[in-house]
C-alpha positions as protocol buffer text, in pm:
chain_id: "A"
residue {
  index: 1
  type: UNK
  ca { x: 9983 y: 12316 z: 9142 }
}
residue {
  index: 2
  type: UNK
  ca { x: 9788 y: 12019 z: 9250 }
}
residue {
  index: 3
  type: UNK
  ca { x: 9433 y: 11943 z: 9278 }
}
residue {
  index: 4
  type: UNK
  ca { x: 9269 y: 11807 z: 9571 }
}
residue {
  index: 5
  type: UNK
  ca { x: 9235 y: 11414 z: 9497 }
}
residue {
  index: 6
  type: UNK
  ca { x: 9517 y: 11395 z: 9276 }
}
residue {
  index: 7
  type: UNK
  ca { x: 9770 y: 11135 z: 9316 }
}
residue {
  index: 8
  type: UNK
  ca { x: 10162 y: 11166 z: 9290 }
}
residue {
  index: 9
  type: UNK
  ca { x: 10421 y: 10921 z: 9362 }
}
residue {
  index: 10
  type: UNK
  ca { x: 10642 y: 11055 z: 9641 }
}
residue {
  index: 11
  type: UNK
  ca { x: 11053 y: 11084 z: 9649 }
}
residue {
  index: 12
  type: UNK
  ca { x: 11044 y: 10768 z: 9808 }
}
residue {
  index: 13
  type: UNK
  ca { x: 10817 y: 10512 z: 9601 }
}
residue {
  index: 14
  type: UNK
  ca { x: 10538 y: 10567 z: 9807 }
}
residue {
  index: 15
  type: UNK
  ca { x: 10209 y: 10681 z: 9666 }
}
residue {
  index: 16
  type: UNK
  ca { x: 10004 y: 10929 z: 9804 }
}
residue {
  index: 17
  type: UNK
  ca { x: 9683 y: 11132 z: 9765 }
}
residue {
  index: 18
  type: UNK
  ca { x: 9657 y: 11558 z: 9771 }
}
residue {
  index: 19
  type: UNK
  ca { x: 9377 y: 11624 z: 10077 }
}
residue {
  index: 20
  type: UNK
  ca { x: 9242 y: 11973 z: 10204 }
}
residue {
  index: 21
  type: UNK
  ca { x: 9275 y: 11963 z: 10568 }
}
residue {
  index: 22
  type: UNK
  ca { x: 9131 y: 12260 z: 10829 }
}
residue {
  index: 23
  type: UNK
  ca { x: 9390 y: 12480 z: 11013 }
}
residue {
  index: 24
  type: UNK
  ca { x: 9256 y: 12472 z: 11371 }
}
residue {
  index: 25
  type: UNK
  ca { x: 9091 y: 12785 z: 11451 }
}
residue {
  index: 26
  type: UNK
  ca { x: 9224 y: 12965 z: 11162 }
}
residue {
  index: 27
  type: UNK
  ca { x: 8971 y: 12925 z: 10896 }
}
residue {
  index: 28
  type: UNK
  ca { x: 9222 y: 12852 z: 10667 }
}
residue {
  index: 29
  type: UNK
  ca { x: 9312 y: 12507 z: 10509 }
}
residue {
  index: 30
  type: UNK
  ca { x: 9595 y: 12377 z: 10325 }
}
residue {
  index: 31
  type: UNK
  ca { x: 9704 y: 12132 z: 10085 }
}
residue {
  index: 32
  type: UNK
  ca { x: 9875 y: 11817 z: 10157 }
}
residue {
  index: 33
  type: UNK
  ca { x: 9988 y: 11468 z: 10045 }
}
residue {
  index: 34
  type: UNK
  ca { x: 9828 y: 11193 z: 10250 }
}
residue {
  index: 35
  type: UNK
  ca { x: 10027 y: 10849 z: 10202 }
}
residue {
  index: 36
  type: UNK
  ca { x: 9750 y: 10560 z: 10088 }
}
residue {
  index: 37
  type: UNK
  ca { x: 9735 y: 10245 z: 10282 }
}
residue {
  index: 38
  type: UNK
  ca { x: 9945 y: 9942 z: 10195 }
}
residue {
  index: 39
  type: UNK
  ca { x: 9711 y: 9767 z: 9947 }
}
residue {
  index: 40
  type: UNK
  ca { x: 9659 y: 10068 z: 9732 }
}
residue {
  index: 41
  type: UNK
  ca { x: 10037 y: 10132 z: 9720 }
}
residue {
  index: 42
  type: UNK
  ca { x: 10070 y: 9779 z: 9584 }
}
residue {
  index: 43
  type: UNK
  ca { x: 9788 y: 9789 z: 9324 }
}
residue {
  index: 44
  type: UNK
  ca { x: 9905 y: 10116 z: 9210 }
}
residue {
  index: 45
  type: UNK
  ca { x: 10255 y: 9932 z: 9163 }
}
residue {
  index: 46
  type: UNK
  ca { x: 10122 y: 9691 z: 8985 }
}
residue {
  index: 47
  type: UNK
  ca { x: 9955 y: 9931 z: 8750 }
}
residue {
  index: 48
  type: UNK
  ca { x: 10225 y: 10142 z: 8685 }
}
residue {
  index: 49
  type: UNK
  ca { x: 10454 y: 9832 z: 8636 }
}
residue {
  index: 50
  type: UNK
  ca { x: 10237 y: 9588 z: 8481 }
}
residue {
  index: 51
  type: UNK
  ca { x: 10342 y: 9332 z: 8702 }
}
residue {
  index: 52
  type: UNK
  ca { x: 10054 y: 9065 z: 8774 }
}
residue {
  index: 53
  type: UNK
  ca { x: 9881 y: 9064 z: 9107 }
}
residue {
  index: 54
  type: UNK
  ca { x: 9749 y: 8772 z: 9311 }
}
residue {
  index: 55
  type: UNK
  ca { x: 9374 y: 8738 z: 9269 }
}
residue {
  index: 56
  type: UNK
  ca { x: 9331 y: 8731 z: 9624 }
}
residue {
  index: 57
  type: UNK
  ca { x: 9508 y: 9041 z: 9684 }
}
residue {
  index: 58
  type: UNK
  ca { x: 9321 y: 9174 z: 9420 }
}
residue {
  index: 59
  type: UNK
  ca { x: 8958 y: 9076 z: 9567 }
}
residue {
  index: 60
  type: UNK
  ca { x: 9041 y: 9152 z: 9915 }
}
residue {
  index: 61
  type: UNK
  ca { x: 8820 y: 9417 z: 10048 }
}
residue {
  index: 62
  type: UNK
  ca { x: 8966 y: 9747 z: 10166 }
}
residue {
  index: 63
  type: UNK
  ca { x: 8934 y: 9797 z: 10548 }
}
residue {
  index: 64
  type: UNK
  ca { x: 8881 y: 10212 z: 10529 }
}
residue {
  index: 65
  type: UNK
  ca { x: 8869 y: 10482 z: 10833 }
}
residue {
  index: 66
  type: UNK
  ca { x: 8791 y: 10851 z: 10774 }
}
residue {
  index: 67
  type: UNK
  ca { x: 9094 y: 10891 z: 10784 }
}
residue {
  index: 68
  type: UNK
  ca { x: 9204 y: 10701 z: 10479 }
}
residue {
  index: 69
  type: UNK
  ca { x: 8964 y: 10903 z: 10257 }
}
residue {
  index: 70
  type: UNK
  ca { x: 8915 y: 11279 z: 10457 }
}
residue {
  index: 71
  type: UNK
  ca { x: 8653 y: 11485 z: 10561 }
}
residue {
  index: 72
  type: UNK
  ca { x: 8263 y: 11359 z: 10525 }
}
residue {
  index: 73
  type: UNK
  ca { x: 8242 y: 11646 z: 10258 }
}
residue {
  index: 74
  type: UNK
  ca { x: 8517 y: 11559 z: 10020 }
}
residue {
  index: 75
  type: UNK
  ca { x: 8371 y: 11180 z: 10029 }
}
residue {
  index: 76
  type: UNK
  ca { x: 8049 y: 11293 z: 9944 }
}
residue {
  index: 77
  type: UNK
  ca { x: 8191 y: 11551 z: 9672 }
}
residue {
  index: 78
  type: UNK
  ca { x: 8398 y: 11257 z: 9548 }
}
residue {
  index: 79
  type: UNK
  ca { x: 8139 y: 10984 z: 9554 }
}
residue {
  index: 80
  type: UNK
  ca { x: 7843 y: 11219 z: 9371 }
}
């Protein structure tokens, strides 16, 4: 079972995050994994590889939506 937050490295190489999301009108939500954006998948890469990173690349700031990091609850619950 996994725990909201928790990442796991998809089938396919990509890497992804475990998100609660709402059932419309159901009251009920359910547990999926959301894909992370490009530069995470390449700094997670890099970590699980060792492989050096450009500094840049390193230093460049994340451009984030709501989207990229859930509900207004979970990113308080995850920033406290």
């Amino acid at each position: 079972m996994a725990d909201i937050g928790e990442l796991v490295k998809l089938g396919d190489g990509r890497w992804a995050r475990f998100q609660q999301c709402e059932v419309s009108s159901t009251g009920l939500s359910i547990l999926v994994a959301v894909e992370l954006d490009e530069r995470t998948q390449r700094l997670l890469d890099a970590a699980e590889f060792g492989s050096p990173l450009e500094l840049d690349e390193v230093r460049e700031e994340p451009r984030l939506e709501l989207a990229d990091v859930g509900a207004p609850s979970e990113v308080a619950a995850s920033v406290q």
